[in-house]
Amino acid sequence: MVYLNDVIWNDSAWPALESLNHNVSCDVCVVGLGGSGLHAIHELLQHGVDVIGIDAGMVGAGAAGSNGGFILAGVASFHHDAVAQLGHHAATALYQQTLDAIAQLKATEPQFRQTGSVRIACDDKEYADCMAQYRVMQADGLAVDLYDGPAGRGLYFPHDGGFQPLARVRRMASAAVRAGARLYERTTAQHITGGQILANGHTITCKYIIVAVDGNLDRLFPQLAPHVRTTRLQMLATAPDPHITIAQPVYYRYGYDYWQQLPNGSIALGGSRDRYADQEWGDNAGPTATVQAAMEATLRTVVNSSAPVTHRWAASVGYRIDDVRPLVQEIAPRLWVCGGYSGTGNLVGAICAQRIAQAIVHQSRAPLRYWMD
Ligand SMILES: Cc1cc2nc3c(=O)[nH]c(=O)nc-3n(C[C@H](O)[C@H](O)[C@H](O)COP(=O)(O)OP(=O)(O)OC[C@H]3O[C@@H](n4cnc5c(N)ncnc54)[C@H](O)[C@@H]3O)c2cc1C
C-alpha cells in the first residue's frame, strides 16, 4: 500500500508567496519558514531589523505544518529525565521558559485550546516512572496532578493544550509580510556560508543567518551529524467519532504514541516510530504501510475508535542524539543553527529561534542561557 501525504490541517487556501529570482541583501536571513524560523522573524521585526526568510517549500511545509498540534511544556524528555542530565536548576529554568511561551501563545493564538494534557502509563513500570516524574516536578514547583480517568492512569499537566499548527504558521507568515519581512517560498538554500546564501541560483547577502530547518540540519551541515539526526514521524486522522470523547491531548507509552481529539470530533494520532526505528531514520518524509498499520492498531485497540481513517501523513524532524536539549549553536561567525527538538518543537523550536534572534539584536548570548553550554 502506498500512501501520499494528506495532512488534516491543510483545510484552507494559502496564496503562494513569490520565490527568489534575483540577488538580494538584508541584515538577517532566516532559512526555514516553520514555527521556529517565523518566531525568529517576528522577534527581529520587533527590533526593526531588515529580515528575509526563505523556505524550500511553502510556509509550514515541514513539521511545523504537519505535526500533532500538541503544546506541551518542557523539552522532549520528561522533566525528571531532563533533571538527571541538567540538574534541577537548569531543567526547571527550561521548563519555566516553555510555560512562559504557553502564556504568550494563549495571548496571541486564537486556535490555542488550553485543555491540559495527560501522560498515560501503558503498564506498571511506566506508572512507576510517572510517579518518579510527579515527585521531581512537585519538588521543583511545577504544576502536575495525578490522573485517574477515562484515558487511564498517569499524570495531568494543566498548562498544556493543543492548536492548529498549520493555521498558526500561516497566520504568522502573513503578519510578518505585513510588518515588512521579505518571505520567499520555493527557495532552497543550496550553500550557506557566513554572510552569504546561495538559493535558487541567486545570492542572499546578509550580516547574520539563522538556519531553522530542524529536520534537514544534518544534510545541510554534515558536521552536525554527531549531534542531530533526521527521522520521520507519522500520523493519521479519522472522520469525526461521535462515540468517543477525549478531553485533552494524550501521551501514551512514554510518548511513543500520542493522540488528541479535534474540535470537530476527529482523532489525530501519531507514533509507533520506535517499532520501526531503523526504517524511520533519514529524510524520506512519506507515510509507510508498516507504521500506518501500527498506528491504526493503536487507534482501534487502545483509543477504541472505529472511525474511518481519512488522512495519513509524515514529516521529517531532527532528533538530538547527545543531549536532552535541542541544538543551538553559532557554527561559524554570525551563522546560527537551531534544531533537534526530538519531536516536540512547537514551543521549544519557537523559543530557541526567538532567543537566537534576541542574541543577535542585543549582541549577547545571555538570552540563550540554559539552552547551550
Ligand atoms: C508527525 C509529527 C508530529 C509532531 N507532533 C508534535 C507535537 O504534537 N507537538 C510538538 O511540539 N512537536 C511535534 N512535532 C515536532 C514539531 O513539528 C517540530 O519540532 C517543529 O515543527 C519544528 O519546527 P521548525 O520550524 O524548526 O522546523 P520545520 O517546521 O520542519 O520547518 C523547517 C522548514 O525548513 C525548510 N527547509 C529545509 N531545508 C531547507 C533549505 N535547504 N532551504 C530552505 N528551506 C529549507 C522546510 O521546507 C521547512 O518548511 C511533530 C512532528 C511531526 C513530523
Coordinates of N, CA, C and O in Angstrom, one line a residue, residues 207-355:
K207 N 24.1 40.1 7.1 CA 25.1 40.1 8.2 C 25.0 38.9 9.1 O 26.0 38.4 9.6
Y208 N 23.8 38.4 9.2 CA 23.6 37.2 10.1 C 22.7 36.2 9.4 O 21.8 36.6 8.6
I209 N 22.9 35.0 9.7 CA 22.0 33.9 9.2 C 21.5 33.0 10.4 O 22.3 32.7 11.2
I210 N 20.2 32.7 10.3 CA 19.6 31.8 11.3 C 19.1 30.6 10.5 O 18.2 30.8 9.7
V211 N 19.6 29.4 10.7 CA 19.1 28.3 9.9 C 18.2 27.5 10.9 O 18.7 26.9 11.9
A212 N 16.9 27.5 10.6 CA 15.9 26.9 11.4 C 15.2 25.8 10.6 O 14.0 25.9 10.4
V213 N 15.9 24.8 10.2 CA 15.3 23.7 9.4 C 15.1 22.4 10.1 O 14.5 21.5 9.5
D214 N 15.4 22.3 11.4 CA 15.2 21.1 12.2 C 15.5 19.8 11.4 O 16.6 19.3 11.5
G215 N 14.5 19.3 10.7 CA 14.7 18.0 10.1 C 15.6 18.0 8.9 O 15.7 16.9 8.2
N216 N 16.3 19.0 8.6 CA 17.3 18.9 7.4 C 18.7 19.4 7.8 O 19.5 19.6 7.0
L217 N 18.8 19.6 9.1 CA 20.1 20.2 9.6 C 21.3 19.4 9.3 O 22.3 19.9 8.9
D218 N 21.2 18.0 9.5 CA 22.4 17.2 9.3 C 22.7 17.0 7.8 O 23.8 16.7 7.4
R219 N 21.8 17.3 6.9 CA 22.1 17.3 5.5 C 22.7 18.6 5.0 O 23.7 18.6 4.3
L220 N 22.2 19.7 5.6 CA 22.8 21.0 5.2 C 24.2 21.1 5.8 O 25.1 21.7 5.2
F221 N 24.4 20.6 7.0 CA 25.7 20.7 7.7 C 26.1 19.4 8.2 O 25.9 19.0 9.4
P222 N 26.7 18.6 7.4 CA 27.1 17.2 7.8 C 27.9 17.1 9.0 O 27.9 16.1 9.7
Q223 N 28.6 18.2 9.4 CA 29.5 18.2 10.6 C 28.6 18.1 11.8 O 29.1 17.8 12.9
L224 N 27.3 18.4 11.7 CA 26.4 18.3 12.9 C 25.8 16.9 13.1 O 25.1 16.7 14.1
A225 N 26.1 16.0 12.2 CA 25.6 14.6 12.3 C 25.8 13.9 13.6 O 25.0 13.2 14.1
P226 N 26.9 14.2 14.3 CA 27.1 13.5 15.6 C 26.1 14.1 16.7 O 25.9 13.5 17.7
H227 N 25.4 15.2 16.4 CA 24.5 15.8 17.4 C 23.0 15.7 17.0 O 22.2 15.6 17.9
V228 N 22.7 15.8 15.7 CA 21.3 15.7 15.3 C 21.2 14.8 14.1 O 22.0 14.7 13.3
R229 N 20.0 14.1 14.1 CA 19.8 13.1 13.1 C 18.3 13.3 12.6 O 17.4 13.4 13.4
T230 N 18.2 13.2 11.3 CA 16.8 13.4 10.7 C 16.1 12.1 10.8 O 16.6 11.0 10.5
T231 N 14.8 12.2 11.2 CA 14.0 11.0 11.3 C 12.6 11.4 10.8 O 12.2 12.6 10.8
R232 N 11.8 10.4 10.5 CA 10.4 10.6 10.0 C 9.5 10.3 11.2 O 9.7 9.4 12.0
L233 N 8.4 11.2 11.3 CA 7.3 10.9 12.3 C 6.0 10.9 11.5 O 5.9 11.6 10.5
Q234 N 5.2 9.9 11.8 CA 4.0 9.7 11.0 C 2.7 9.9 11.9 O 2.7 9.7 13.1
M235 N 1.6 10.3 11.2 CA 0.3 10.4 11.8 C -0.8 9.9 10.9 O -0.6 9.7 9.7
L236 N -1.9 9.8 11.5 CA -3.2 9.6 10.8 C -4.3 10.4 11.5 O -4.1 10.8 12.6
A237 N -5.4 10.6 10.8 CA -6.5 11.2 11.4 C -7.8 10.5 10.9 O -7.8 9.9 9.8
T238 N -8.8 10.6 11.7 CA -10.1 9.9 11.4 C -11.2 10.9 11.1 O -11.1 12.1 11.3
A239 N -12.3 10.4 10.6 CA -13.5 11.2 10.5 C -14.0 11.5 11.9 O -13.5 10.8 12.9
P240 N -14.9 12.4 12.1 CA -15.4 12.7 13.5 C -15.9 11.4 14.1 O -16.6 10.7 13.4
D241 N -15.5 11.2 15.3 CA -16.0 10.0 16.0 C -17.0 10.4 17.1 O -16.6 10.9 18.2
P242 N -18.3 10.2 16.9 CA -19.3 10.6 17.9 C -19.3 9.7 19.1 O -20.0 10.1 20.1
H243 N -18.7 8.6 19.1 CA -18.7 7.7 20.2 C -17.7 7.9 21.3 O -17.6 7.2 22.3
I244 N -16.7 8.8 21.0 CA -15.6 8.9 21.9 C -15.4 10.4 22.3 O -15.6 11.3 21.4
T245 N -15.0 10.6 23.5 CA -14.7 12.0 23.9 C -13.3 11.9 24.6 O -13.1 11.2 25.6
I246 N -12.4 12.6 24.0 CA -11.0 12.7 24.6 C -10.8 14.2 24.9 O -10.7 15.0 24.1
A247 N -10.7 14.4 26.2 CA -10.8 15.8 26.7 C -9.5 16.6 26.5 O -9.5 17.8 26.4
Q248 N -8.4 15.9 26.4 CA -7.1 16.6 26.2 C -6.1 15.7 25.5 O -6.3 14.5 25.5
P249 N -5.1 16.3 24.9 CA -4.0 15.5 24.2 C -3.5 14.5 25.2 O -3.3 14.7 26.4
V250 N -3.2 13.3 24.6 CA -2.8 12.1 25.4 C -1.4 11.7 24.9 O -1.2 11.5 23.7
Y251 N -0.5 11.5 25.8 CA 0.8 10.9 25.6 C 0.7 9.5 26.2 O 0.4 9.4 27.4
Y252 N 1.0 8.5 25.5 CA 0.9 7.1 25.9 C 2.2 6.3 25.6 O 2.8 6.6 24.6
R253 N 2.5 5.4 26.5 CA 3.7 4.5 26.2 C 4.9 5.4 26.1 O 5.6 5.4 25.1
Y254 N 5.2 6.2 27.1 CA 6.3 7.1 27.2 C 6.3 8.2 26.1 O 7.3 8.7 25.7
G255 N 5.1 8.4 25.5 CA 5.0 9.4 24.4 C 5.3 8.8 23.1 O 5.3 9.5 22.1
Y256 N 5.6 7.5 23.0 CA 5.8 6.9 21.7 C 4.5 6.8 20.9 O 4.5 6.7 19.6
D257 N 3.4 6.9 21.6 CA 2.1 7.0 20.9 C 1.4 8.2 21.5 O 1.5 8.5 22.7
Y258 N 0.7 9.0 20.7 CA 0.0 10.2 21.1 C -1.2 10.5 20.3 O -1.2 10.1 19.1
W259 N -2.2 11.1 20.9 CA -3.4 11.4 20.1 C -4.2 12.5 20.8 O -4.0 12.8 22.0
Q260 N -5.0 13.2 20.0 CA -5.9 14.2 20.5 C -7.2 14.2 19.7 O -7.1 13.7 18.5
Q261 N -8.3 14.6 20.3 CA -9.5 14.8 19.5 C -9.6 16.2 19.1 O -9.5 17.1 20.0
L262 N -9.9 16.5 17.9 CA -10.0 17.9 17.4 C -11.5 18.4 17.7 O -12.4 17.6 17.9
P263 N -11.6 19.7 17.6 CA -13.0 20.3 17.9 C -14.1 19.6 17.1 O -15.2 19.6 17.6
N264 N -13.8 19.1 15.9 CA -14.9 18.5 15.1 C -15.1 17.1 15.4 O -16.0 16.4 14.8
G265 N -14.4 16.5 16.4 CA -14.5 15.1 16.8 C -13.6 14.2 16.1 O -13.5 13.0 16.5
S266 N -12.8 14.6 15.1 CA -11.8 13.8 14.5 C -10.7 13.4 15.5 O -10.4 14.3 16.4
I267 N -10.1 12.3 15.3 CA -8.9 11.9 16.2 C -7.7 12.0 15.4 O -7.6 11.4 14.3
A268 N -6.7 12.8 15.8 CA -5.4 12.8 15.2 C -4.4 12.0 16.0 O -4.3 12.3 17.2
L269 N -3.8 11.0 15.5 CA -3.0 10.1 16.2 C -1.6 9.9 15.5 O -1.6 9.7 14.3
G270 N -0.6 9.9 16.4 CA 0.8 9.6 15.8 C 1.5 8.6 16.7 O 1.1 8.2 17.7
G271 N 2.7 8.2 16.2 CA 3.5 7.4 17.0 C 4.0 6.1 16.3 O 4.1 6.1 15.0
S272 N 4.4 5.1 17.0 CA 4.9 3.8 16.6 C 6.2 3.9 15.9 O 6.7 3.0 15.3
R273 N 6.8 5.1 15.9 CA 8.1 5.2 15.3 C 9.1 4.2 15.9 O 10.0 3.7 15.2
D274 N 9.1 4.1 17.2 CA 10.0 3.2 17.9 C 10.0 1.8 17.4 O 10.9 1.0 17.5
R275 N 8.8 1.4 16.9 CA 8.6 0.0 16.5 C 9.4 -0.3 15.2 O 9.7 -1.5 14.9
Y276 N 9.7 0.8 14.5 CA 10.4 0.6 13.2 C 11.5 1.6 13.1 O 11.7 2.2 12.0
A277 N 12.2 1.9 14.2 CA 13.1 3.0 14.3 C 14.1 3.0 13.1 O 14.5 4.0 12.5
D278 N 14.6 1.7 12.8 CA 15.7 1.7 11.8 C 15.2 2.2 10.4 O 15.9 2.9 9.7
Q279 N 14.0 1.9 10.1 CA 13.5 2.4 8.8 C 13.0 3.8 8.8 O 12.8 4.4 7.8
E280 N 12.9 4.4 10.0 CA 12.4 5.8 10.1 C 13.5 6.8 10.0 O 13.2 8.0 9.8
W281 N 14.7 6.4 10.3 CA 15.8 7.4 10.1 C 15.9 7.8 8.7 O 15.6 7.0 7.8
G282 N 16.4 9.1 8.4 CA 16.6 9.5 7.1 C 15.6 10.6 6.7 O 14.7 11.0 7.5
D283 N 15.7 11.1 5.5 CA 14.9 12.3 5.1 C 13.7 12.0 4.2 O 13.1 12.9 3.6
N284 N 13.3 10.7 4.1 CA 12.1 10.4 3.3 C 10.9 10.7 4.1 O 10.7 10.1 5.2
A285 N 10.1 11.6 3.7 CA 9.0 12.1 4.5 C 7.6 11.6 4.1 O 6.6 12.3 4.3
G286 N 7.5 10.4 3.5 CA 6.2 9.9 3.1 C 5.8 8.9 4.1 O 6.6 8.2 4.7
P287 N 4.4 8.7 4.2 CA 3.9 7.7 5.2 C 4.2 6.3 4.6 O 4.3 6.0 3.4
T288 N 4.4 5.3 5.6 CA 4.7 3.9 5.2 C 3.6 3.0 5.7 O 3.0 3.3 6.7
A289 N 3.4 1.9 5.0 CA 2.3 0.9 5.4 C 2.6 0.3 6.8 O 1.6 0.2 7.5
T290 N 3.8 0.1 7.1 CA 4.1 -0.6 8.4 C 3.7 0.3 9.6 O 3.0 -0.2 10.5
V291 N 4.2 1.5 9.6 CA 4.0 2.4 10.7 C 2.5 2.8 10.7 O 1.8 2.9 11.8
Q292 N 1.9 3.0 9.5 CA 0.5 3.3 9.5 C -0.4 2.2 10.1 O -1.3 2.5 10.8
A293 N 0.0 1.0 9.8 CA -0.8 -0.2 10.3 C -0.6 -0.2 11.8 O -1.6 -0.5 12.6
A294 N 0.6 0.0 12.3 CA 0.8 0.0 13.8 C 0.0 1.1 14.5 O -0.6 0.9 15.5
M295 N 0.0 2.3 13.8 CA -0.8 3.4 14.4 C -2.3 3.0 14.4 O -3.0 3.3 15.4
E296 N -2.7 2.4 13.3 CA -4.1 2.1 13.2 C -4.5 1.0 14.3 O -5.6 1.1 14.9
A297 N -3.6 0.1 14.6 CA -3.8 -0.8 15.7 C -4.0 -0.1 17.0 O -4.9 -0.5 17.8
T298 N -3.2 0.9 17.2 CA -3.3 1.7 18.5 C -4.7 2.4 18.5 O -5.4 2.4 19.5
L299 N -5.1 2.9 17.4 CA -6.4 3.6 17.3 C -7.5 2.7 17.6 O -8.4 3.0 18.4
R300 N -7.4 1.4 17.1 CA -8.6 0.5 17.3 C -8.5 -0.1 18.7 O -9.6 -0.3 19.3
T301 N -7.4 -0.5 19.2 CA -7.3 -1.3 20.4 C -7.0 -0.5 21.7 O -7.4 -0.9 22.8
V302 N -6.4 0.7 21.6 CA -6.1 1.4 22.8 C -7.0 2.6 22.9 O -7.7 2.9 23.9
V303 N -7.2 3.4 21.8 CA -8.1 4.5 21.8 C -9.6 4.0 21.7 O -10.5 4.7 22.1
N304 N -9.7 2.8 21.1 CA -11.0 2.2 20.9 C -12.0 3.0 20.0 O -13.2 3.1 20.2
S305 N -11.4 3.6 19.0 CA -12.2 4.3 18.0 C -12.3 3.4 16.7 O -11.3 2.7 16.3
S306 N -13.5 3.3 16.2 CA -13.7 2.6 14.9 C -14.0 3.5 13.8 O -14.4 3.1 12.7
A307 N -13.7 4.8 14.0 CA -14.0 5.8 12.9 C -13.0 5.5 11.7 O -11.9 5.1 11.9
P308 N -13.5 5.8 10.5 CA -12.6 5.5 9.4 C -11.5 6.5 9.3 O -11.6 7.7 9.7
V309 N -10.3 6.0 8.9 CA -9.1 6.9 8.7 C -9.3 7.7 7.5 O -9.6 7.1 6.4
T310 N -9.2 9.0 7.6 CA -9.4 9.9 6.4 C -8.1 10.5 5.9 O -8.0 11.0 4.8
H311 N -7.1 10.6 6.8 CA -5.8 11.3 6.5 C -4.6 10.5 7.0 O -4.7 9.9 8.1
R312 N -3.6 10.5 6.2 CA -2.3 9.9 6.6 C -1.2 10.8 6.1 O -1.2 11.2 5.0
W313 N -0.2 11.0 7.0 CA 0.9 11.8 6.6 C 2.1 11.6 7.4 O 2.1 10.9 8.5
A314 N 3.2 12.2 7.0 CA 4.5 12.1 7.7 C 5.3 13.4 7.4 O 5.0 14.1 6.5
A315 N 6.3 13.6 8.3 CA 7.2 14.7 8.0 C 8.5 14.4 8.7 O 8.6 13.5 9.6
S316 N 9.5 15.2 8.4 CA 10.9 15.0 9.0 C 11.1 15.9 10.1 O 10.7 17.1 10.1
V317 N 11.7 15.4 11.1 CA 12.2 16.2 12.3 C 13.6 15.8 12.6 O 14.1 14.8 12.2
G318 N 14.3 16.7 13.4 CA 15.6 16.4 13.9 C 15.6 15.9 15.3 O 14.9 16.4 16.2
Y319 N 16.3 14.7 15.5 CA 16.4 14.2 16.9 C 17.8 14.6 17.4 O 18.8 14.3 16.7
R320 N 17.8 15.1 18.6 CA 19.1 15.4 19.2 C 19.6 14.1 19.8 O 18.8 13.4 20.6
I321 N 20.8 13.7 19.5 CA 21.2 12.3 20.0 C 22.3 12.4 21.1 O 22.7 11.3 21.6
D322 N 22.7 13.6 21.5 CA 23.7 13.6 22.5 C 23.4 14.5 23.7 O 24.3 14.9 24.4
D323 N 22.1 14.9 23.8 CA 21.7 15.9 24.8 C 20.2 15.8 25.0 O 19.5 15.5 24.0
V324 N 19.7 16.2 26.1 CA 18.2 16.3 26.2 C 17.7 17.7 25.7 O 16.5 17.9 25.5
R325 N 18.7 18.6 25.5 CA 18.3 19.9 24.9 C 18.4 19.8 23.4 O 19.2 19.1 22.9
P326 N 17.7 20.8 22.7 CA 17.9 20.9 21.3 C 19.3 21.4 21.0 O 20.1 21.9 21.9
L327 N 19.7 21.5 19.7 CA 21.0 22.0 19.3 C 20.8 23.5 19.0 O 20.0 23.9 18.1
V328 N 21.5 24.3 19.7 CA 21.5 25.8 19.4 C 23.0 26.2 19.3 O 23.7 26.0 20.3
Q329 N 23.5 26.6 18.2 CA 24.9 26.8 18.1 C 25.2 27.9 17.0 O 24.5 27.9 16.0
E330 N 26.3 28.7 17.2 CA 26.8 29.6 16.2 C 27.9 28.8 15.6 O 29.0 28.7 16.1
I331 N 27.6 28.1 14.4 CA 28.6 27.2 13.9 C 29.7 27.9 13.1 O 30.7 27.2 12.8
A332 N 29.5 29.1 12.7 CA 30.6 29.9 12.1 C 30.2 31.4 12.5 O 29.1 31.6 12.9
P333 N 31.1 32.3 12.4 CA 30.8 33.7 12.8 C 29.5 34.2 12.2 O 29.4 34.1 10.9
R334 N 28.5 34.5 13.0 CA 27.2 35.1 12.5 C 26.4 34.1 11.7 O 25.4 34.5 11.1
L335 N 26.7 32.8 11.9 CA 25.9 31.8 11.3 C 25.3 30.9 12.4 O 26.1 30.1 12.9
W336 N 24.0 31.0 12.7 CA 23.4 30.3 13.8 C 22.6 29.2 13.3 O 21.9 29.3 12.2
V337 N 22.5 28.1 14.0 CA 21.6 27.0 13.7 C 20.8 26.6 14.9 O 21.3 26.7 16.0
C338 N 19.6 26.1 14.7 CA 18.8 25.5 15.8 C 18.0 24.4 15.2 O 17.6 24.4 14.1
G339 N 17.8 23.4 16.1 CA 17.0 22.2 15.6 C 17.3 21.0 16.6 O 17.8 21.2 17.7
G340 N 16.8 19.9 16.2 CA 17.0 18.7 17.1 C 16.0 18.8 18.3 O 16.4 18.5 19.4
Y341 N 14.8 19.1 18.0 CA 13.8 19.2 19.1 C 13.2 17.8 19.5 O 12.3 17.8 20.3
S342 N 13.7 16.8 18.8 CA 13.3 15.4 19.2 C 11.8 15.2 19.2 O 11.3 14.5 20.1
G343 N 11.1 15.8 18.2 CA 9.7 15.5 18.1 C 8.8 16.4 18.9 O 7.6 16.2 18.8
T344 N 9.3 17.4 19.6 CA 8.4 18.3 20.4 C 8.9 19.7 20.2 O 9.4 20.3 21.2
G345 N 8.8 20.3 19.0 CA 9.4 21.6 18.8 C 8.4 22.7 18.7 O 8.8 23.9 18.4
N346 N 7.1 22.5 18.9 CA 6.2 23.6 18.7 C 6.5 24.8 19.6 O 6.5 25.9 19.2
L347 N 6.8 24.4 20.9 CA 7.2 25.5 21.8 C 8.8 25.7 21.8 O 9.2 26.8 21.7
V348 N 9.5 24.6 21.9 CA 10.9 24.7 22.1 C 11.6 25.3 20.9 O 12.5 26.1 21.0
G349 N 11.2 24.9 19.7 CA 11.7 25.5 18.5 C 11.5 27.0 18.4 O 12.4 27.8 18.1
A350 N 10.3 27.4 18.8 CA 10.0 28.8 18.8 C 10.9 29.6 19.7 O 11.4 30.6 19.4
I351 N 11.1 29.0 20.9 CA 11.9 29.7 21.9 C 13.3 29.8 21.5 O 14.0 30.8 21.5
C352 N 13.9 28.7 21.0 CA 15.3 28.7 20.6 C 15.6 29.7 19.5 O 16.5 30.5 19.6
A353 N 14.7 29.7 18.5 CA 15.0 30.6 17.3 C 14.8 32.1 17.8 O 15.5 33.0 17.4
Q354 N 13.7 32.3 18.6 CA 13.5 33.6 19.1 C 14.7 34.1 20.0 O 15.1 35.2 19.9
R355 N 15.2 33.2 20.8 CA 16.4 33.6 21.6 C 17.6 33.8 20.8 O 18.4 34.7 21.1

